[in-house]
Tab-separated table of C-alpha atoms and ligand atoms in Angstrom:
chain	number	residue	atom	x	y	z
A	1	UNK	CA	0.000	0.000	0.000
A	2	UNK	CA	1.175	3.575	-0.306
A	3	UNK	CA	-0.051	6.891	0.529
A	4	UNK	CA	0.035	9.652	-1.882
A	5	UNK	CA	1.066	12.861	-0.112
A	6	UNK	CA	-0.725	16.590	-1.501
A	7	UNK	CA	2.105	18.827	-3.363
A	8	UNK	CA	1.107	21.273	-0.407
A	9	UNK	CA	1.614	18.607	2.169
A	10	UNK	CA	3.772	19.853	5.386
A	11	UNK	CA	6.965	18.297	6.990
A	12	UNK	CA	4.531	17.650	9.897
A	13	UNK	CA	1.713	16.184	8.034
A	14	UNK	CA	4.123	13.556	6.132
A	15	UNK	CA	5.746	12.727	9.956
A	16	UNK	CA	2.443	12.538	11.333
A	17	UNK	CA	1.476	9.546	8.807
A	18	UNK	CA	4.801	8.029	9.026
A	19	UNK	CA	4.530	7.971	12.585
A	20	UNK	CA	0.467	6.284	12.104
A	21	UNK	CA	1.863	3.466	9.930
A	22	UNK	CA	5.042	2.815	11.757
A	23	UNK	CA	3.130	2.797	15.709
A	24	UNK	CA	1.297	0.003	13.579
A	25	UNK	CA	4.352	-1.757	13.675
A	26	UNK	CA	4.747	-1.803	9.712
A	27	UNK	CA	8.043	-0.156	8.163
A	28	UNK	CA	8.017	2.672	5.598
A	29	UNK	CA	9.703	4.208	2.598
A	30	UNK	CA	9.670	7.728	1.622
A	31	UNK	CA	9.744	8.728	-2.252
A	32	UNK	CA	10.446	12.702	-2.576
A	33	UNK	CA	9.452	13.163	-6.163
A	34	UNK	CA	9.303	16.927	-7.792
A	35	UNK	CA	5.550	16.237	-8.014
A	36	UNK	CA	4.480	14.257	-5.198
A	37	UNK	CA	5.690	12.452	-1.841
A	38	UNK	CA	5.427	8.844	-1.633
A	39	UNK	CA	5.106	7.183	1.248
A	40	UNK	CA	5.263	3.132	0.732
A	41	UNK	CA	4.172	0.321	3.233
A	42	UNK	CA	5.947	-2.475	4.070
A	43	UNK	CA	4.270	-5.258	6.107
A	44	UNK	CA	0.872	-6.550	6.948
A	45	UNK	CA	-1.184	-3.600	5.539
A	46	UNK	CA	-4.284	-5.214	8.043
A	47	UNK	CA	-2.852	-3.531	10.769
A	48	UNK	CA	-3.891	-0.149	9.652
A	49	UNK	CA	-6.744	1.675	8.398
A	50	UNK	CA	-7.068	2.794	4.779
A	51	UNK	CA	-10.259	5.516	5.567
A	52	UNK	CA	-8.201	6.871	9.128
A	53	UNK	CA	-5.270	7.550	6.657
A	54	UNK	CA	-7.382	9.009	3.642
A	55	UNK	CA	-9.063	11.135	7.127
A	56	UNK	CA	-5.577	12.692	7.386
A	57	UNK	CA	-4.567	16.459	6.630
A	58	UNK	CA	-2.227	16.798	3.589
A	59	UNK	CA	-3.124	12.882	2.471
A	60	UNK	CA	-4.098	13.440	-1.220
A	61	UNK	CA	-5.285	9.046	-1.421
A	62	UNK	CA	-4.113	6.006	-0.289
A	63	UNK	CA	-3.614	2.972	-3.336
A	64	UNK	CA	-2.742	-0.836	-3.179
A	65	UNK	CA	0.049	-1.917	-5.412
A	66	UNK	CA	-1.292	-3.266	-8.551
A	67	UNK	CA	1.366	-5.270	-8.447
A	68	UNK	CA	2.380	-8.751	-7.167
A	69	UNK	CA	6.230	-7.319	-6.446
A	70	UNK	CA	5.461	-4.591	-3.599
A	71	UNK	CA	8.702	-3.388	-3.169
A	72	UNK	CA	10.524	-3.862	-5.962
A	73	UNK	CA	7.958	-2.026	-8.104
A	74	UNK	CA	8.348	2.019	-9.378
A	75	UNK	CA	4.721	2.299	-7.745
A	76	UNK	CA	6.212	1.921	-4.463
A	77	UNK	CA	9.406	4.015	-5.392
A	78	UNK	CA	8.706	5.969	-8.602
A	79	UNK	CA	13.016	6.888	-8.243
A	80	UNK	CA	15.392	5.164	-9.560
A	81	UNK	CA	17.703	2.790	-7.037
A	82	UNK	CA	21.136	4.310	-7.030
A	83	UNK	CA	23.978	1.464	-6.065
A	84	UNK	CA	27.368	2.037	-5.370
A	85	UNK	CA	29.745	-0.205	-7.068
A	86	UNK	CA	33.501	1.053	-7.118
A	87	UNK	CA	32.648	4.692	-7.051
A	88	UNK	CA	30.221	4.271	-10.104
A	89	UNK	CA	26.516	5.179	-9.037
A	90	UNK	CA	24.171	2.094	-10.534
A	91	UNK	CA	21.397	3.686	-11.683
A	92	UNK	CA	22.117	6.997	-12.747
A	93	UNK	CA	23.416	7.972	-15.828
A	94	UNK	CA	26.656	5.965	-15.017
A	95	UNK	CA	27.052	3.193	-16.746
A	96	UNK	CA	29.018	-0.521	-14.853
A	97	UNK	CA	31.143	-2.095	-16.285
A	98	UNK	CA	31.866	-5.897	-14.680
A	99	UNK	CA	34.267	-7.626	-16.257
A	100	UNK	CA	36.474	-11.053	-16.123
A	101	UNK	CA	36.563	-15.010	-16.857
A	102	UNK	CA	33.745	-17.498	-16.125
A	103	UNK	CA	35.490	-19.162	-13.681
A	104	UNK	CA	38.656	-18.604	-11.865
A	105	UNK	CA	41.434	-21.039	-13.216
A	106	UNK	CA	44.393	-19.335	-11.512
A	107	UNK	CA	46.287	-16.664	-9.997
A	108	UNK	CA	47.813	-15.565	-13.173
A	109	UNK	CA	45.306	-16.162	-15.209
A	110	UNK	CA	43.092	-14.158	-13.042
A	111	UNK	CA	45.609	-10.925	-12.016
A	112	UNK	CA	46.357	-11.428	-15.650
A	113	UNK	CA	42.380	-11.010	-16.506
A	114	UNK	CA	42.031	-8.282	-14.094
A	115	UNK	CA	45.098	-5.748	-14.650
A	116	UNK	CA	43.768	-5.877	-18.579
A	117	UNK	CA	40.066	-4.965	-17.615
A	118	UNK	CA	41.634	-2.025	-14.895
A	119	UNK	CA	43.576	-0.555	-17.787
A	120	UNK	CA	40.496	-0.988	-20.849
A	121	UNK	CA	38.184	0.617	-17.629
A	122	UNK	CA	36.623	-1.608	-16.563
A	123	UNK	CA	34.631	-1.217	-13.069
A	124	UNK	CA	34.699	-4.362	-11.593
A	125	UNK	CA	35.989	-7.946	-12.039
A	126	UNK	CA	33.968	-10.891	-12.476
A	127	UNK	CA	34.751	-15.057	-11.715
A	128	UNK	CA	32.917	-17.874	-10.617
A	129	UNK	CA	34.699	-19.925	-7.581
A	130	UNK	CA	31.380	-22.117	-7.021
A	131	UNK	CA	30.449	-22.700	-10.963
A	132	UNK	CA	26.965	-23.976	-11.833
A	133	UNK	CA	27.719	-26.650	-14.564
A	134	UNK	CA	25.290	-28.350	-16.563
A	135	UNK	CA	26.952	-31.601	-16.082
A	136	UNK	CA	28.278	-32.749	-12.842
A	137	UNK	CA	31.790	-33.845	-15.003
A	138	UNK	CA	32.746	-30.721	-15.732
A	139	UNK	CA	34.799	-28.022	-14.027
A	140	UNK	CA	32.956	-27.528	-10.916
A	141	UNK	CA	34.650	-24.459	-9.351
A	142	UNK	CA	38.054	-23.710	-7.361
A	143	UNK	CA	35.905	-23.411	-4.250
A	144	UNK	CA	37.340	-21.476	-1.358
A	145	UNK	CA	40.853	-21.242	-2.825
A	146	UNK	CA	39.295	-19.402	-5.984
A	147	UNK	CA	37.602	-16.909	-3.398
A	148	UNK	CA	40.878	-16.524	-1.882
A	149	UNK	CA	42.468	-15.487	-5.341
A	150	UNK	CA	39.413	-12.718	-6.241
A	151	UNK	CA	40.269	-11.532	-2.477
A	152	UNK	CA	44.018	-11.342	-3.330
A	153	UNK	CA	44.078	-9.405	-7.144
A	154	UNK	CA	41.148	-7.711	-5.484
A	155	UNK	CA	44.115	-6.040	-3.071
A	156	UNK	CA	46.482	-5.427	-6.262
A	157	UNK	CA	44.213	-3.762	-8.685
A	158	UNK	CA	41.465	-2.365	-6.490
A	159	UNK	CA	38.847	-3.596	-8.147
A	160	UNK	CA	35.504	-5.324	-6.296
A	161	UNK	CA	34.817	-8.510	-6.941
A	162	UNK	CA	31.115	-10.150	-8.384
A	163	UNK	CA	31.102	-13.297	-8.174
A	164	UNK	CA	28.420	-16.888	-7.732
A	165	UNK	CA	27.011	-18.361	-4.656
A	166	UNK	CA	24.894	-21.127	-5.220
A	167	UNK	CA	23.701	-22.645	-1.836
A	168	UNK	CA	22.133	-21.264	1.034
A	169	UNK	CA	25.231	-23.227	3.490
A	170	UNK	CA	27.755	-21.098	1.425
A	171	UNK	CA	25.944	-17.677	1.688
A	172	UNK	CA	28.419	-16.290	4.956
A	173	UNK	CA	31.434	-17.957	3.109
A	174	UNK	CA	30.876	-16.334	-0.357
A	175	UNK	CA	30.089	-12.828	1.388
A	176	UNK	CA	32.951	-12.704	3.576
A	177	UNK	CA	35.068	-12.562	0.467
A	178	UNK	CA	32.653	-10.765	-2.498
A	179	UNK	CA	31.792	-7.314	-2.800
A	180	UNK	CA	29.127	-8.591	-5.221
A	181	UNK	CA	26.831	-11.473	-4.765
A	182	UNK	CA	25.914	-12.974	-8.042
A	183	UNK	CA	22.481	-15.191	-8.207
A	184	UNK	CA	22.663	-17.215	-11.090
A	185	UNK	CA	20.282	-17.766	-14.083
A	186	UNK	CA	19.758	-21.912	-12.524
A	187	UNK	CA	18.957	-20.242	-9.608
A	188	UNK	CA	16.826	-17.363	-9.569
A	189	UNK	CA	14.019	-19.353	-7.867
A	190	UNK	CA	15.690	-20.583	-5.731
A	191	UNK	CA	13.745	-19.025	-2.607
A	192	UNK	CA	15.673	-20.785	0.088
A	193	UNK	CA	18.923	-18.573	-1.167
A	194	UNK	CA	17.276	-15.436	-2.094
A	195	UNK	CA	16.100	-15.580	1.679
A	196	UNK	CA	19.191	-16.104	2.998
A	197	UNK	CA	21.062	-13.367	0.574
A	198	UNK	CA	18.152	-10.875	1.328
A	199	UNK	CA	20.155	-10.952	4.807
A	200	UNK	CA	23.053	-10.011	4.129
A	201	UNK	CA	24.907	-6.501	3.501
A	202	UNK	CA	26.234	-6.978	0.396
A	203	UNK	CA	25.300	-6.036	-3.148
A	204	UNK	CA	23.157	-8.672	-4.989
A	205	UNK	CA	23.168	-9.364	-9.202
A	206	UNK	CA	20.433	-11.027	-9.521
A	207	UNK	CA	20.441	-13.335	-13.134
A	208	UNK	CA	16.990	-13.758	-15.193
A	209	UNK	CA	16.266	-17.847	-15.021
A	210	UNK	CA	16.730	-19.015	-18.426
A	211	UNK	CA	12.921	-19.677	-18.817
A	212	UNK	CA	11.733	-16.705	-16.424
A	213	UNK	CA	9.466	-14.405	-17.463
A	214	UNK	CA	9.811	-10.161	-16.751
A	215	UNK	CA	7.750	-10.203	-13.871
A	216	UNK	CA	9.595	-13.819	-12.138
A	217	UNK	CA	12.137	-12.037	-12.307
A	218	UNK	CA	10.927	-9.418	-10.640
A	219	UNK	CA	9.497	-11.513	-8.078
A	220	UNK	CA	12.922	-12.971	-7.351
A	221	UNK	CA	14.032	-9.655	-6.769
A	222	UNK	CA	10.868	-9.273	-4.019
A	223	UNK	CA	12.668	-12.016	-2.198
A	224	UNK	CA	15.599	-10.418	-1.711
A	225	UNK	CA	14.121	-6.941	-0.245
A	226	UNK	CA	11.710	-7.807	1.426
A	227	UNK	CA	14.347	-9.713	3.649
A	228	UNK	CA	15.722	-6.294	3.958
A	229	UNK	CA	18.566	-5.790	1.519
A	230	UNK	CA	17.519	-2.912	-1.393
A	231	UNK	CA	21.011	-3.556	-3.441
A	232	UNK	CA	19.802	-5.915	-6.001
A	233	UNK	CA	20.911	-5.047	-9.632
A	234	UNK	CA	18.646	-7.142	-12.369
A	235	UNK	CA	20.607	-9.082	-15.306
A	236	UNK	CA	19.046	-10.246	-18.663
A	237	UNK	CA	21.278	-12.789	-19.591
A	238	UNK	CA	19.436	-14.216	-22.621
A	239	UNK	CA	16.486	-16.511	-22.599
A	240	UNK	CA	15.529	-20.170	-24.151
A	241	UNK	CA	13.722	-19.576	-27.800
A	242	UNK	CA	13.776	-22.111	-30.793
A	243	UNK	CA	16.377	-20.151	-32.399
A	244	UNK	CA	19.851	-22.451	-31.932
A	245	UNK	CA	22.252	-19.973	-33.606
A	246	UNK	CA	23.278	-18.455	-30.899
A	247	UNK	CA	23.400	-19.915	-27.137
A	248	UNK	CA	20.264	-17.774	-25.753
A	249	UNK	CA	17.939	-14.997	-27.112
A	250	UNK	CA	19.266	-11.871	-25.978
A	251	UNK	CA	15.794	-10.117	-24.954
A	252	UNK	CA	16.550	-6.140	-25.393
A	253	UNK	CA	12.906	-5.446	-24.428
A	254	UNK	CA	13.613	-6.765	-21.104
A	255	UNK	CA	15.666	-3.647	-20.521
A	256	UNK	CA	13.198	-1.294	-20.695
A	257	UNK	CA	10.149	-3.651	-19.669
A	258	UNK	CA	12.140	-3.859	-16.526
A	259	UNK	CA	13.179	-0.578	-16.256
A	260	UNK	CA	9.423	0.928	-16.272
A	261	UNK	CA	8.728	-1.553	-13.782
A	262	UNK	CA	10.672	-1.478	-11.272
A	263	UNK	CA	13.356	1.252	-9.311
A	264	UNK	CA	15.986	-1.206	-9.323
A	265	UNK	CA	19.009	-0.935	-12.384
A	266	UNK	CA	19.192	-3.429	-14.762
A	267	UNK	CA	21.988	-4.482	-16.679
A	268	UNK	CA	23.110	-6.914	-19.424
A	269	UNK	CA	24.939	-9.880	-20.063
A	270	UNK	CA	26.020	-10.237	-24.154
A	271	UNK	CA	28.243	-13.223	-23.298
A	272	UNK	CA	25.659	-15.466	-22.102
A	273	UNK	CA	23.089	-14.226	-24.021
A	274	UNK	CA	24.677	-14.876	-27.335
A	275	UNK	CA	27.529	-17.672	-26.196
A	276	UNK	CA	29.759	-16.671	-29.476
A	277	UNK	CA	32.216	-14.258	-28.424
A	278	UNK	CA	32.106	-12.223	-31.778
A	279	UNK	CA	28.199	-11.448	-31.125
A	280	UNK	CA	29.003	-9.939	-28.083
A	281	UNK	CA	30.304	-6.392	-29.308
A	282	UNK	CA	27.424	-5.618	-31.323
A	283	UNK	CA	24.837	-6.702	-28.478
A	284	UNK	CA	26.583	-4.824	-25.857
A	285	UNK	CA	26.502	-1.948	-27.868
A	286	UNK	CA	22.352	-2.583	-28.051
A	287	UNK	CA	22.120	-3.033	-24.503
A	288	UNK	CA	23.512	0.482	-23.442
A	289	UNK	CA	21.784	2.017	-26.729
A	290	UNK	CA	18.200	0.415	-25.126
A	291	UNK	CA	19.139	2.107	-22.280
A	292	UNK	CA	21.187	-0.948	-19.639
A	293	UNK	CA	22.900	0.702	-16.927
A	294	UNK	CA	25.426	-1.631	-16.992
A	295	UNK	CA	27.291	-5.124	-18.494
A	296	UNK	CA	28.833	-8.118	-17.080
A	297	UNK	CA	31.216	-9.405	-19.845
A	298	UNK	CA	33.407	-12.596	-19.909
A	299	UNK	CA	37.138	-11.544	-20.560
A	300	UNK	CA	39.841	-14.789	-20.547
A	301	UNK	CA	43.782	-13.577	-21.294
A	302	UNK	CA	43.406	-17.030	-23.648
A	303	UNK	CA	39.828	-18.282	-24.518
A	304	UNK	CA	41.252	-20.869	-26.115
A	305	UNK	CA	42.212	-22.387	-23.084
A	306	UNK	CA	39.484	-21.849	-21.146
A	307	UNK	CA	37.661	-24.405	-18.497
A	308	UNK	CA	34.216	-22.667	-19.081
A	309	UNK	CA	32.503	-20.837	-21.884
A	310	UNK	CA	35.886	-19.934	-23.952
A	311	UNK	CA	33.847	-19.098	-27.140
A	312	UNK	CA	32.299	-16.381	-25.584
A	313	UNK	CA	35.256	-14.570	-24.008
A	314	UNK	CA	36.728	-11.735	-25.260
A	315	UNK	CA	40.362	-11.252	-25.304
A	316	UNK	CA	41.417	-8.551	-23.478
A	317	UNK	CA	41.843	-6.083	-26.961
A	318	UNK	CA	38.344	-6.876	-28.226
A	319	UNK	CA	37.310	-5.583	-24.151
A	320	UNK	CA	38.948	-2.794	-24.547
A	321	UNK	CA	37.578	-1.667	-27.845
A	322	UNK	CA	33.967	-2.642	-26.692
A	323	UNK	CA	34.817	0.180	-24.098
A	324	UNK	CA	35.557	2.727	-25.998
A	325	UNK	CA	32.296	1.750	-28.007
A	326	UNK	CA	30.355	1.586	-25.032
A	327	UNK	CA	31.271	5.290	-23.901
A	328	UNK	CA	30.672	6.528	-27.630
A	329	UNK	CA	27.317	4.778	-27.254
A	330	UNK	CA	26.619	5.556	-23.953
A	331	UNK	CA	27.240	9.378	-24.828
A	332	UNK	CA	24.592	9.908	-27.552
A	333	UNK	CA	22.239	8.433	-24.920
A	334	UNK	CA	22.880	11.084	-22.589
A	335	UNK	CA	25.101	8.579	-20.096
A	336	UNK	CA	28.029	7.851	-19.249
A	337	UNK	CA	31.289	5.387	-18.837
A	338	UNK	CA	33.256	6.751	-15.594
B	401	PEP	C1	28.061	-17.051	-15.295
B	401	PEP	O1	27.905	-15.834	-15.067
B	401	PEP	O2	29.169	-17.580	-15.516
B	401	PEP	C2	26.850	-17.900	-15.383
B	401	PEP	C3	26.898	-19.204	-15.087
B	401	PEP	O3	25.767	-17.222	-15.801
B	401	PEP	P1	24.214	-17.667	-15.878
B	401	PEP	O4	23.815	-17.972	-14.482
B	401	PEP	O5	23.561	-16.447	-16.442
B	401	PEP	O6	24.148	-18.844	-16.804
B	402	MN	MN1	30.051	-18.308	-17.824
């Protein structure tokens, strides 16, 4: 539920139904628009009056969410979520760039991975210690001792790390060492872990399930704040359609079908979504033209070599031309690549 302050409302008036809802034991948030102040509800709305609300001075009316996602939806906070991530503000008309391999193979590959994405400008560096693999005989992850590594060229080159947790047991491991929690595509339903990462204090990236509609996704997110933590960042990543050429669909309107539904930034993954590493230029490009506040990118010093999704990294030259694209791009759409 939210109440819908009068442009003339006072200080006193807004404190006054602040201080109704939260004596109710329910918490709020407070939207300052130009227009209008928002005040959203969080909690069970039963335990307060609708009519002794709308009775109020300065209370213009008092609405349900139309949505399913409370929280997470623009109704509730018509501003855009700003998120720090390495100085750039998430959300605003700065554009992240995450960067870095699929998984973390070793210390020189990875200092290797992450001095090249510091120098092309890139924001952050990306790499799976705990790797979600289709088949259990593949390269399952360096575990702890890949953590350890992001921890370590995380002290060299200063750049945060984003990387996967996958189970509920390894939530307080994961966060001790990652600046970024990533939620992968297999597991964006997995409600047991978006509980648990709700908890904690750290920034979440929350992936689009392969087969996940907009508004799953969006419920996902739900999860997450309404266990209290408000950093989530959405990620199309590509969804299943009967078109084989390339690994996933990369769904562009998911950008801005997102983006007028909810507060929260969304940003885009063109390795994933396309699997072929020379399809992932031109999509990035799309994604900050269609107006993504950010991209995660797969960078390997030598794909070729690769444990995990080699034909979709970029060398570390192609990254830092799709940089300089990015900031051309990002410029005629009034944004910007710090
Ligand atoms: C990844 O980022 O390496 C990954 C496994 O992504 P997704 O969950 O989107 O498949
Ligand atoms: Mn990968």
């Amino acid at each position: 539920m939210m109440i819908i302050m009068r442009t003339s409302a006072s200080q006193e008036q807004i404190s006054h139904a602040i201080a109704y809802v939260e004596q109710n034991g329910l918490n709020v948030h407070l939207s300052r628009g130009t227009e209008r102040t928002i005040i959203g509800i969080v909690g069970d709305i039963r335990r307060i009056s609708k009519e002794t609300i709308e009775l109020m001075d300065g209370v213009d009316n008092v609405m349900r969410i139309s949505k399913p996602y409370k929280i997470t939806s623009r109704e509730f906070q018509p501003e855009n979520s700003i998120i720090n991530v390495n100085g750039v503000k998430v959300g605003s008309d700065e554009i992240l760039i995450i960067a870095g391999p699929c998984s973390v193979e070793s210390r020189e590959q990875l200092l290797e991975s992450a001095l090249a994405i510091k120098e092309a400008g890139g924001h952050a560096l990306r790499g799976g210690a705990f790797k979600p693999r289709t088949s259990p005989y593949a390269f399952q992850g360096m575990g702890e001792a890949g953590l350890e590594l992001l921890a370590e060229v995380r002290e060299i080159t200063g750049l945060p790390i984003v990387t996967e947790v996958m189970a509920t047991e390894q939530v307080d491991l994961v966060a001790k060492y990652a600046d970024v929690l990533q939620i992968g595509a297999r597991n964006m339903q997995n409600f047991n872990l978006l509980h648990a990462v709700g908890k904690t204090d750290r920034v979440i990236l929350l992936k689009r399930g392969m087969s996940a509609t907009a508004e799953e996704l969006l419920m996902a997110a739900e999860y997450v704040l309404s266990n209290g933590n408000r950093r989530v960042i959405l990620c199309e990543r590509g969804i299943r359609t009967f078109e084989t050429a390339t690994r996933n669909t990369t769904d562009i309107n998911a950008i801005p079908v997102l983006q007028a539904q909810t507060h929260l930034p969304v940003i885009l993954d063109p390795s994933h979504s396309t699997g072929k590493w020379e399809y992932v230029l031109p999509i990035a490009r799309a994604a900050i033209a269609a107006g993504a506040d950010g991209l995660i990118v797969e960078v390997h010093p030598h794909p070729e070599e690769a444990v995990s999704d080699g034909a979709q990294s970029l060398k570390p030259e192609k990254f830092a031309q799709m940089v300089r694209q990015i900031r051309a791009v990002a410029e005629a759409v009034e944004r910007k690549v710090k």
